[in-house]
Amino acid sequence: MPEPTPLDLPEGHPFGPHNLPYGVFSLPSSQGEPLRRVGVRLGDRVLDAGAAAHALGSPYASLLAQPTLNPLLAAGRQTWRDVRRALTAWVTVPAHREVVEPLLHPLSAVELHLPFEVADYVDFYASEHHATNLGRMFRPDGEALLPNWKHLPVGYHGRAGTVVVSGTDVIRPSGQRKAPSDAAPGFGPSAKLDIEAEVGFVVGTPSAMGSPVPLSSFRDHVFGLCLLNDWSARDIQPWEYVPLGPHVAKSFATSVSAWITPLEALESARVQLPARDVPVLPYLDDSDEDEPGGYDLRITVTLNGDVISEPPYATMYWSPAQMLAHMTVGGASLRTGDLYGSGTVSGPQTHQRGSLIELTWNGSTPLELPSGKRTFLEDGDEVTLTAWAPGPDGVRVGLGEVTGRVVSG
Amino acid sequence: MPEPTPLDLPEGHPFGPHNLPYGVFSLPSSQGEPLRRVGVRLGDRVLDAGAAAHALGSPYASLLAQPTLNPLLAAGRQTWRDVRRALTAWVTVPAHREVVEPLLHPLSAVELHLPFEVADYVDFYASEHHATNLGRMFRPDGEALLPNWKHLPVGYHGRAGTVVVSGTDVIRPSGQRKAPSDAAPGFGPSAKLDIEAEVGFVVGTPSAMGSPVPLSSFRDHVFGLCLLNDWSARDIQPWEYVPLGPHVAKSFATSVSAWITPLEALESARVQLPARDVPVLPYLDDSDEDEPGGYDLRITVTLNGDVISEPPYATMYWSPAQMLAHMTVGGASLRTGDLYGSGTVSGPQTHQRGSLIELTWNGSTPLELPSGKRTFLEDGDEVTLTAWAPGPDGVRVGLGEVTGRVVSG
């Protein structure tokens, strides 16, 4: 039997001391609103990070004894490194065990909250396979990719106020839809409610208006990442989206995982992007960057417990650094808490598609699942995204799951 | 000579006691960051509202002694009414004069700040004349209006983090652009920087996810309005905007006036919307509403002091209540501080167009101004929107101006 790690962590646990993602939790309270505070996940427990910092006389006690991650996010990259180094020591140095152990709460005993206050939310469309699939479906006689797609990471602003934490029910939206054959639009609950399996990037360090963020500054600004499900009403979008993009079809709910994985935990997961076949403008050209731009994140999507897809993030065409550079190239500033999504992650294989519209080819080839046949989501359906990435020494880095159940509107 | 009003306001001043818009100001400070506090404009002076409330023993002292309007916005319609009634008494009842007079600061002596923290920002496209003009320019062989335009108020999310207060310089954005004849996109400062003269609506009372806000609840949620200039790069947008809408072309800056006019000050400005020639779905049908949905706001746009346009808000096709109902119909919640813009206000006449792309027909017919010839904006150009609305007894209600100067990037 291997030596147990300090704090009795099973060897090789994907949420071991090599990971240490951040979240916000509360304990049940008999009086008033329970106190929210920063937590760090360790195995299947949550460390009360502010309390640990206080008990161990750390200078980060006030940064961590907060109801959101925003103060930590705003503190900048050197502090992110220093806090992570301190946390690693607290959970691995045996001398701290007596202090730390009582500050670890079982996941089952805590409530997890939206970990940060979302400033702006931008969603991209960075998977070539996803964009190609949608192009083939909706423009069967034209080029699958639109002319701009390989020149810039296409993206648009979404609704920050409806970003919700994993576990929040998703209320089926209603809206207008009109098939080309209909004389006038109709109204009702969406009959094509879908998921989009994505990765979200969380901005820490702000930037000034008029100062684009170059590729090389990506990790000075982006603190970490999360899993993200951008729920979408496929029947509302085609009618509303010309000429200014999606609105009601995508503004009702976006779910994020309760845990934000710091980029520092994902060093072993960095991979080269797929080969680029169209030259890009200098602000997006990462061929001279020292470090690879991609991340090898292996996502699994389950519907009512059945695996329906395994999208590989490593196949994305545009890197998170490129998305950030494009988002700011016109001079838009960044704020602490800005969130940007990758867009649906779809790989080249059919079982790697990150949305039901792709998996069922717009409903024409239903999924035959043990739990039943599905084209789009039915009331009561529960969708869960999980993921892991290669970590140091062959261990996995677990990403926090994002789950949501559809309820009728 | 007419009797002077209390506090020596000139008779009929557009910022008289019938108006009382709210903003946030600071006085110069010799030490540290100057204190921001809520101000109410009266003539050409600003009342320190929190200090007045405190001095007069009002229960609203803590609500008004704040660095943003958000607490007042969140307090709800009954409180908005009560605070307005109290303010009206403070500035009109002679007995209060001794207390109030010293708390009035000349506008020239204060700095005005962004009056509220913007939550989400949505921009609409609600002028039929504007949408028709753009359709004629870019789809000369097709229908000017797209098929959805008269069925729903088209809108999209913009960047909340780059909403700035009047007076803030606007840095010319750079970005990708590609003319159809170009083999590949180029990059550089926008050569078609433009304005969009709009009206912005400020949400006070929040709403829950999954609970659409009906037309009849518009004034329970929307506190007031402001002038808004949605700066736009016309050469960046055509290349980037398919299929998900504008991004870099419109995310670099949106200017709002420093003063938020409460809807209560605009009762005399309410007018019927233009006749509707296409029936709408029930959630947008205001034919049974008790009160007219439009506002008679007379906007003037100046460029370096020369009047270039006089857009009439009364000609808008979609009302602010309809935009709100559509924005929430899919279940999107509202937060205090949500801002939504009307889209460019353009009337039926050529001198009523609210953007340079319309006024110069995409640069083909330059404006000949005393200050020079113009197609799009040049560095150093200053654009100012002002407006007024009919008030009680023939007096005007002034809206706060929004001004911005273009500087090179």
Short mmCIF file of C-alpha atoms in Angstrom, two decimals, chain B residues 79-267:
data_model
loop_
_atom_site.label_atom_id
_atom_site.label_comp_id
_atom_site.label_asym_id
_atom_site.label_seq_id
_atom_site.Cartn_x
_atom_site.Cartn_y
_atom_site.Cartn_z
CA THR B 79 -38.87 54.96 -2.96
CA TRP B 80 -38.03 56.69 -6.25
CA ARG B 81 -41.30 58.59 -5.93
CA ASP B 82 -40.77 59.40 -2.26
CA VAL B 83 -37.21 60.63 -2.75
CA ARG B 84 -38.29 62.78 -5.68
CA ARG B 85 -41.08 64.29 -3.64
CA ALA B 86 -38.65 65.06 -0.83
CA LEU B 87 -36.11 66.61 -3.22
CA THR B 88 -38.77 68.75 -4.81
CA ALA B 89 -39.67 70.12 -1.38
CA TRP B 90 -36.04 70.76 -0.46
CA VAL B 91 -35.45 72.91 -3.54
CA THR B 92 -38.78 74.74 -3.61
CA VAL B 93 -39.94 75.35 -0.05
CA PRO B 94 -38.44 78.67 1.07
CA ALA B 95 -37.97 77.45 4.65
CA HIS B 96 -35.30 74.99 3.44
CA ARG B 97 -33.35 77.60 1.56
CA GLU B 98 -30.88 78.37 4.31
CA VAL B 99 -29.93 74.69 4.60
CA VAL B 100 -29.95 73.85 0.90
CA GLU B 101 -28.24 76.87 -0.61
CA PRO B 102 -24.76 76.08 0.78
CA LEU B 103 -25.04 72.51 -0.52
CA LEU B 104 -25.41 73.64 -4.14
CA HIS B 105 -22.13 73.62 -6.07
CA PRO B 106 -21.64 75.24 -9.47
CA LEU B 107 -21.34 72.64 -12.22
CA SER B 108 -18.04 74.24 -13.18
CA ALA B 109 -16.62 73.39 -9.76
CA VAL B 110 -17.42 69.67 -9.67
CA GLU B 111 -16.26 66.58 -11.47
CA LEU B 112 -19.02 64.32 -12.82
CA HIS B 113 -18.56 60.54 -12.79
CA LEU B 114 -20.23 57.50 -14.33
CA PRO B 115 -23.47 57.70 -12.37
CA PHE B 116 -24.09 53.99 -11.86
CA GLU B 117 -22.28 50.67 -12.04
CA VAL B 118 -23.38 49.12 -15.29
CA ALA B 119 -24.48 45.49 -14.93
CA ASP B 120 -25.36 44.19 -18.44
CA TYR B 121 -25.55 46.43 -21.48
CA VAL B 122 -27.88 45.51 -24.34
CA ASP B 123 -28.19 47.62 -27.46
CA PHE B 124 -31.28 47.55 -29.68
CA TYR B 125 -31.96 48.65 -33.24
CA ALA B 126 -35.39 50.14 -32.75
CA SER B 127 -35.57 52.93 -35.36
CA GLU B 128 -37.26 51.86 -38.56
CA HIS B 129 -35.64 54.74 -40.43
CA HIS B 130 -32.15 53.79 -39.24
CA ALA B 131 -32.61 50.09 -40.02
CA THR B 132 -34.08 50.96 -43.41
CA ASN B 133 -31.23 53.30 -44.28
CA LEU B 134 -28.61 50.68 -43.43
CA GLY B 135 -30.54 48.02 -45.33
CA ARG B 136 -30.69 50.23 -48.43
CA MET B 137 -26.96 50.90 -48.21
CA PHE B 138 -25.80 47.32 -47.69
CA ARG B 139 -28.52 45.32 -49.48
CA PRO B 140 -29.46 47.63 -52.37
CA ASP B 141 -31.12 44.80 -54.28
CA GLY B 142 -33.09 43.29 -51.38
CA GLU B 143 -35.78 44.34 -48.95
CA ALA B 144 -34.47 47.18 -46.80
CA LEU B 145 -35.76 45.59 -43.57
CA LEU B 146 -34.90 42.00 -42.68
CA PRO B 147 -37.91 39.68 -42.17
CA ASN B 148 -37.72 39.65 -38.35
CA TRP B 149 -37.46 43.42 -37.89
CA LYS B 150 -41.15 44.26 -37.39
CA HIS B 151 -41.81 41.14 -35.30
CA LEU B 152 -39.25 41.68 -32.56
CA PRO B 153 -36.97 44.46 -31.34
CA VAL B 154 -33.61 43.22 -32.62
CA GLY B 155 -30.88 43.66 -30.02
CA TYR B 156 -27.61 42.22 -28.79
CA HIS B 157 -25.34 42.41 -25.76
CA GLY B 158 -22.57 45.00 -25.73
CA ARG B 159 -19.61 45.54 -23.43
CA ALA B 160 -20.60 46.97 -20.04
CA GLY B 161 -16.99 47.53 -18.98
CA THR B 162 -16.38 50.21 -21.60
CA VAL B 163 -19.42 52.34 -20.83
CA VAL B 164 -17.90 55.71 -19.94
CA VAL B 165 -19.25 59.02 -18.72
CA SER B 166 -19.67 62.06 -20.94
CA GLY B 167 -16.41 63.93 -21.35
CA THR B 168 -14.22 60.84 -21.55
CA ASP B 169 -11.93 60.85 -24.59
CA VAL B 170 -12.59 58.09 -27.11
CA ILE B 171 -9.50 56.34 -28.38
CA ARG B 172 -9.72 55.42 -32.06
CA PRO B 173 -9.85 51.61 -32.25
CA SER B 174 -7.75 49.42 -34.49
CA GLY B 175 -8.92 46.18 -35.97
CA GLN B 176 -9.24 43.92 -38.95
CA ARG B 177 -11.10 45.05 -42.05
CA LYS B 178 -11.46 43.57 -45.48
CA ALA B 179 -13.16 45.03 -48.51
CA PRO B 180 -14.77 42.42 -50.79
CA SER B 181 -12.04 43.17 -53.34
CA ASP B 182 -9.18 42.55 -50.88
CA ALA B 183 -7.52 39.13 -51.01
CA ALA B 184 -6.91 39.08 -47.26
CA PRO B 185 -7.85 41.27 -44.29
CA GLY B 186 -5.71 44.25 -43.36
CA PHE B 187 -5.19 45.84 -39.97
CA GLY B 188 -5.05 49.38 -38.71
CA PRO B 189 -6.86 52.26 -37.03
CA SER B 190 -10.50 52.48 -38.04
CA ALA B 191 -10.96 54.82 -40.99
CA LYS B 192 -14.73 54.88 -40.53
CA LEU B 193 -15.20 55.86 -36.91
CA ASP B 194 -18.81 56.86 -36.35
CA ILE B 195 -21.34 57.87 -33.73
CA GLU B 196 -24.74 56.43 -32.89
CA ALA B 197 -27.09 58.91 -31.21
CA GLU B 198 -29.20 56.87 -28.82
CA VAL B 199 -31.27 56.94 -25.67
CA GLY B 200 -30.25 54.59 -22.84
CA PHE B 201 -32.63 53.12 -20.25
CA VAL B 202 -31.43 52.36 -16.73
CA VAL B 203 -32.89 49.40 -14.82
CA GLY B 204 -33.45 49.82 -11.11
CA THR B 205 -35.57 47.00 -9.75
CA PRO B 206 -34.18 43.53 -10.52
CA SER B 207 -36.24 40.54 -11.69
CA ALA B 208 -35.88 36.80 -11.19
CA MET B 209 -34.60 34.31 -13.75
CA GLY B 210 -37.46 32.64 -15.53
CA SER B 211 -39.85 35.56 -14.92
CA PRO B 212 -40.37 37.67 -18.04
CA VAL B 213 -41.22 41.33 -17.41
CA PRO B 214 -44.52 42.24 -19.09
CA LEU B 215 -45.09 45.55 -20.85
CA SER B 216 -47.20 46.78 -17.95
CA SER B 217 -44.29 46.43 -15.50
CA PHE B 218 -41.89 48.64 -17.45
CA ARG B 219 -42.02 51.52 -14.98
CA ASP B 220 -41.67 49.24 -11.97
CA HIS B 221 -38.23 48.23 -13.28
CA VAL B 222 -36.86 51.15 -15.29
CA PHE B 223 -35.77 54.13 -13.24
CA GLY B 224 -34.86 56.62 -15.91
CA LEU B 225 -33.02 57.40 -19.10
CA CYS B 226 -29.90 59.05 -20.40
CA LEU B 227 -28.38 60.06 -23.71
CA LEU B 228 -25.97 57.51 -25.13
CA ASN B 229 -23.42 57.53 -27.93
CA ASP B 230 -22.50 54.04 -29.11
CA TRP B 231 -19.23 54.74 -30.95
CA SER B 232 -18.85 52.35 -33.88
CA ALA B 233 -16.10 51.39 -36.32
CA ARG B 234 -17.96 50.94 -39.61
CA ASP B 235 -15.00 49.37 -41.42
CA ILE B 236 -14.35 46.73 -38.73
CA GLN B 237 -17.96 45.56 -38.37
CA PRO B 238 -18.73 44.20 -41.88
CA TRP B 239 -15.81 41.73 -41.76
CA GLU B 240 -16.26 40.48 -38.21
CA TYR B 241 -20.02 40.38 -37.67
CA VAL B 242 -21.06 37.11 -39.36
CA PRO B 243 -22.55 35.05 -37.89
CA LEU B 244 -22.57 36.21 -34.25
CA GLY B 245 -22.89 40.00 -34.46
CA PRO B 246 -20.65 43.02 -33.81
CA HIS B 247 -17.74 42.66 -31.37
CA VAL B 248 -14.53 44.68 -31.74
CA ALA B 249 -16.33 47.29 -33.86
CA LYS B 250 -18.52 48.30 -30.94
CA SER B 251 -16.81 47.24 -27.73
CA PHE B 252 -14.18 50.00 -27.36
CA ALA B 253 -16.40 52.78 -25.94
CA THR B 254 -20.02 53.71 -25.25
CA SER B 255 -20.57 57.16 -23.75
CA VAL B 256 -23.50 58.05 -21.50
CA SER B 257 -24.59 61.36 -20.08
CA ALA B 258 -23.67 62.14 -16.50
CA TRP B 259 -27.33 62.76 -15.62
CA ILE B 260 -30.05 60.14 -15.38
CA THR B 261 -33.47 61.66 -15.92
CA PRO B 262 -36.11 59.85 -13.87
CA LEU B 263 -39.08 58.67 -15.94
CA GLU B 264 -41.27 60.59 -13.49
CA ALA B 265 -39.88 63.85 -14.91
CA LEU B 266 -41.00 62.85 -18.40
CA GLU B 267 -44.73 62.35 -17.89
#
